[in-house]
Amino acid sequence: MLNDIKEVLFSEEEISERCKELASEIEACYKETGATPLVLALLKGSIPFMAELIKRFTIPVELEFMSVSSYSGVASTGDVKINKDMDVSCRGRSILLVEDIIDTGRTIKQVVQLLYDRGAEDVKIVALLDKKEGRVVECEADYVGFDIPNAFVVGYGLDYNQKYRNLPFVGVLKEEVYS
Ligand code: IMP
């Protein structure tokens, strides 16, 4: 796998440090409202990020999971499909939606809309990575780990056809791997 990586963008240590900062910013907001957030991770890519982030919270949180897909290979299809739904109701809840990366913004925008349609009180978005150049719909995360250029990245949960998720860092995939 390592031979397929062109460049490491963020090491495990850098991601861990950033998660500490994010968690303290995020929990300050929930301390103000007194809400217990329902931390909703989008499977599968956001699992390592969610795991690192929740360890840093000192407030109680609940965990939930949902699986949606919009990508095939290295291109967004624009069509978001729910593969696995959450097990609990989000009615009246404060939801912290955890995403690995925002690119076109379609996935997160549709999931946020769905949560509000189902009666969520408040939805905040935290994304490990943000590819702002790729945006095709209006959508902003409340908290972002790192902004990145428009390259295809893998590792720390992110995959190319289900591979590379277990790399402990985020790196740019060599173009020859997918072209
Ligand atoms: P969006 O709907 O275009 O914002 O896409 C978000 C989803 O696409 C993410 O949850 C990822 O699964 C996937 N994705 C977008 N960019 C990348 C990338 O560079 N590497 C791996 N997956 C990506």
PDB file of N, CA and C in Angstrom, residues 29-30 38 40 66 82 85-86 89-97 107-125 139-140 142:
ATOM      1  N   CYS A  29     -19.239  24.340  22.869  1.00  0.00           N
ATOM      2  CA  CYS A  29     -20.553  24.697  22.328  1.00  0.00           C
ATOM      3  C   CYS A  29     -21.661  23.899  23.018  1.00  0.00           C
ATOM      4  N   TYR A  30     -21.451  22.598  23.247  1.00  0.00           N
ATOM      5  CA  TYR A  30     -22.488  21.795  23.899  1.00  0.00           C
ATOM      6  C   TYR A  30     -22.586  22.093  25.397  1.00  0.00           C
ATOM      7  N   LEU A  38     -25.729  13.621  20.063  1.00  0.00           N
ATOM      8  CA  LEU A  38     -25.749  12.312  19.426  1.00  0.00           C
ATOM      9  C   LEU A  38     -24.690  12.405  18.330  1.00  0.00           C
ATOM     10  N   LEU A  40     -23.030  11.240  15.317  1.00  0.00           N
ATOM     11  CA  LEU A  40     -23.452  10.360  14.222  1.00  0.00           C
ATOM     12  C   LEU A  40     -22.342  10.253  13.178  1.00  0.00           C
ATOM     13  N   MET A  66     -24.479   5.615  10.517  1.00  0.00           N
ATOM     14  CA  MET A  66     -25.330   5.571   9.338  1.00  0.00           C
ATOM     15  C   MET A  66     -24.389   5.339   8.154  1.00  0.00           C
ATOM     16  N   ILE A  82     -29.059   5.568   1.154  1.00  0.00           N
ATOM     17  CA  ILE A  82     -28.854   5.091   2.529  1.00  0.00           C
ATOM     18  C   ILE A  82     -28.679   3.582   2.494  1.00  0.00           C
ATOM     19  N   ASP A  85     -29.373   2.579   8.047  1.00  0.00           N
ATOM     20  CA  ASP A  85     -29.942   3.740   8.726  1.00  0.00           C
ATOM     21  C   ASP A  85     -29.583   3.713  10.212  1.00  0.00           C
ATOM     22  N   MET A  86     -29.805   4.845  10.915  1.00  0.00           N
ATOM     23  CA  MET A  86     -29.523   4.887  12.347  1.00  0.00           C
ATOM     24  C   MET A  86     -30.573   4.072  13.106  1.00  0.00           C
ATOM     25  N   SER A  89     -34.097   7.394  17.200  1.00  0.00           N
ATOM     26  CA  SER A  89     -34.743   8.570  16.620  1.00  0.00           C
ATOM     27  C   SER A  89     -33.853   9.800  16.826  1.00  0.00           C
ATOM     28  N   CYS A  90     -33.891  10.704  15.861  1.00  0.00           N
ATOM     29  CA  CYS A  90     -33.109  11.928  16.053  1.00  0.00           C
ATOM     30  C   CYS A  90     -34.023  13.108  16.405  1.00  0.00           C
ATOM     31  N   ARG A  91     -35.312  12.823  16.624  1.00  0.00           N
ATOM     32  CA  ARG A  91     -36.271  13.874  16.964  1.00  0.00           C
ATOM     33  C   ARG A  91     -35.841  14.614  18.225  1.00  0.00           C
ATOM     34  N   GLY A  92     -35.712  15.918  18.131  1.00  0.00           N
ATOM     35  CA  GLY A  92     -35.379  16.760  19.273  1.00  0.00           C
ATOM     36  C   GLY A  92     -33.917  16.682  19.708  1.00  0.00           C
ATOM     37  N   ARG A  93     -33.084  15.938  18.973  1.00  0.00           N
ATOM     38  CA  ARG A  93     -31.696  15.749  19.404  1.00  0.00           C
ATOM     39  C   ARG A  93     -30.756  16.791  18.784  1.00  0.00           C
ATOM     40  N   SER A  94     -29.654  17.015  19.502  1.00  0.00           N
ATOM     41  CA  SER A  94     -28.546  17.807  18.958  1.00  0.00           C
ATOM     42  C   SER A  94     -27.576  16.808  18.356  1.00  0.00           C
ATOM     43  N   ILE A  95     -27.393  16.911  17.059  1.00  0.00           N
ATOM     44  CA  ILE A  95     -26.581  15.901  16.369  1.00  0.00           C
ATOM     45  C   ILE A  95     -25.245  16.485  15.917  1.00  0.00           C
ATOM     46  N   LEU A  96     -24.193  15.735  16.210  1.00  0.00           N
ATOM     47  CA  LEU A  96     -22.870  16.092  15.690  1.00  0.00           C
ATOM     48  C   LEU A  96     -22.558  15.068  14.599  1.00  0.00           C
ATOM     49  N   LEU A  97     -22.653  15.525  13.369  1.00  0.00           N
ATOM     50  CA  LEU A  97     -22.451  14.646  12.219  1.00  0.00           C
ATOM     51  C   LEU A  97     -20.955  14.594  11.894  1.00  0.00           C
ATOM     52  N   THR A 107     -23.264  14.779  -0.276  1.00  0.00           N
ATOM     53  CA  THR A 107     -23.575  13.778   0.746  1.00  0.00           C
ATOM     54  C   THR A 107     -24.036  14.452   2.028  1.00  0.00           C
ATOM     55  N   ILE A 108     -23.199  15.356   2.521  1.00  0.00           N
ATOM     56  CA  ILE A 108     -23.476  15.950   3.823  1.00  0.00           C
ATOM     57  C   ILE A 108     -24.745  16.808   3.758  1.00  0.00           C
ATOM     58  N   LYS A 109     -24.915  17.521   2.663  1.00  0.00           N
ATOM     59  CA  LYS A 109     -26.096  18.382   2.539  1.00  0.00           C
ATOM     60  C   LYS A 109     -27.377  17.541   2.599  1.00  0.00           C
ATOM     61  N   GLN A 110     -27.374  16.417   1.894  1.00  0.00           N
ATOM     62  CA  GLN A 110     -28.579  15.576   1.884  1.00  0.00           C
ATOM     63  C   GLN A 110     -28.818  14.912   3.234  1.00  0.00           C
ATOM     64  N   VAL A 111     -27.737  14.525   3.906  1.00  0.00           N
ATOM     65  CA  VAL A 111     -27.903  13.887   5.219  1.00  0.00           C
ATOM     66  C   VAL A 111     -28.411  14.919   6.241  1.00  0.00           C
ATOM     67  N   VAL A 112     -27.876  16.122   6.203  1.00  0.00           N
ATOM     68  CA  VAL A 112     -28.328  17.173   7.126  1.00  0.00           C
ATOM     69  C   VAL A 112     -29.821  17.444   6.912  1.00  0.00           C
ATOM     70  N   GLN A 113     -30.226  17.541   5.655  1.00  0.00           N
ATOM     71  CA  GLN A 113     -31.639  17.785   5.340  1.00  0.00           C
ATOM     72  C   GLN A 113     -32.521  16.657   5.877  1.00  0.00           C
ATOM     73  N   LEU A 114     -32.049  15.426   5.695  1.00  0.00           N
ATOM     74  CA  LEU A 114     -32.797  14.262   6.166  1.00  0.00           C
ATOM     75  C   LEU A 114     -32.976  14.308   7.694  1.00  0.00           C
ATOM     76  N   LEU A 115     -31.907  14.693   8.405  1.00  0.00           N
ATOM     77  CA  LEU A 115     -31.968  14.724   9.872  1.00  0.00           C
ATOM     78  C   LEU A 115     -32.958  15.799  10.346  1.00  0.00           C
ATOM     79  N   TYR A 116     -32.934  16.960   9.684  1.00  0.00           N
ATOM     80  CA  TYR A 116     -33.902  17.997  10.053  1.00  0.00           C
ATOM     81  C   TYR A 116     -35.322  17.558   9.700  1.00  0.00           C
ATOM     82  N   ASP A 117     -35.481  16.902   8.545  1.00  0.00           N
ATOM     83  CA  ASP A 117     -36.814  16.401   8.161  1.00  0.00           C
ATOM     84  C   ASP A 117     -37.344  15.420   9.204  1.00  0.00           C
ATOM     85  N   ARG A 118     -36.419  14.702   9.844  1.00  0.00           N
ATOM     86  CA  ARG A 118     -36.825  13.723  10.861  1.00  0.00           C
ATOM     87  C   ARG A 118     -36.982  14.340  12.248  1.00  0.00           C
ATOM     88  N   GLY A 119     -36.810  15.640  12.329  1.00  0.00           N
ATOM     89  CA  GLY A 119     -37.091  16.327  13.585  1.00  0.00           C
ATOM     90  C   GLY A 119     -35.896  16.642  14.468  1.00  0.00           C
ATOM     91  N   ALA A 120     -34.679  16.546  13.925  1.00  0.00           N
ATOM     92  CA  ALA A 120     -33.501  16.906  14.731  1.00  0.00           C
ATOM     93  C   ALA A 120     -33.614  18.373  15.153  1.00  0.00           C
ATOM     94  N   GLU A 121     -33.166  18.655  16.384  1.00  0.00           N
ATOM     95  CA  GLU A 121     -33.232  20.015  16.915  1.00  0.00           C
ATOM     96  C   GLU A 121     -32.117  20.871  16.295  1.00  0.00           C
ATOM     97  N   ASP A 122     -30.950  20.244  16.163  1.00  0.00           N
ATOM     98  CA  ASP A 122     -29.770  20.980  15.729  1.00  0.00           C
ATOM     99  C   ASP A 122     -28.770  19.990  15.120  1.00  0.00           C
ATOM    100  N   VAL A 123     -28.182  20.365  13.988  1.00  0.00           N
ATOM    101  CA  VAL A 123     -27.183  19.475  13.369  1.00  0.00           C
ATOM    102  C   VAL A 123     -25.901  20.271  13.140  1.00  0.00           C
ATOM    103  N   LYS A 124     -24.817  19.788  13.729  1.00  0.00           N
ATOM    104  CA  LYS A 124     -23.514  20.414  13.488  1.00  0.00           C
ATOM    105  C   LYS A 124     -22.649  19.400  12.738  1.00  0.00           C
ATOM    106  N   ILE A 125     -21.803  19.931  11.863  1.00  0.00           N
ATOM    107  CA  ILE A 125     -20.971  19.051  11.040  1.00  0.00           C
ATOM    108  C   ILE A 125     -19.512  19.201  11.433  1.00  0.00           C
ATOM    109  N   CYS A 139     -22.530  24.240   1.071  1.00  0.00           N
ATOM    110  CA  CYS A 139     -22.466  23.411   2.270  1.00  0.00           C
ATOM    111  C   CYS A 139     -21.175  23.723   3.023  1.00  0.00           C
ATOM    112  N   GLU A 140     -21.309  24.090   4.282  1.00  0.00           N
ATOM    113  CA  GLU A 140     -20.130  24.412   5.089  1.00  0.00           C
ATOM    114  C   GLU A 140     -20.128  23.580   6.353  1.00  0.00           C
ATOM    115  N   ASP A 142     -19.214  22.990  10.278  1.00  0.00           N
ATOM    116  CA  ASP A 142     -19.034  23.879  11.431  1.00  0.00           C
ATOM    117  C   ASP A 142     -17.605  23.780  11.954  1.00  0.00           C
TER     118      ASP A 142
END
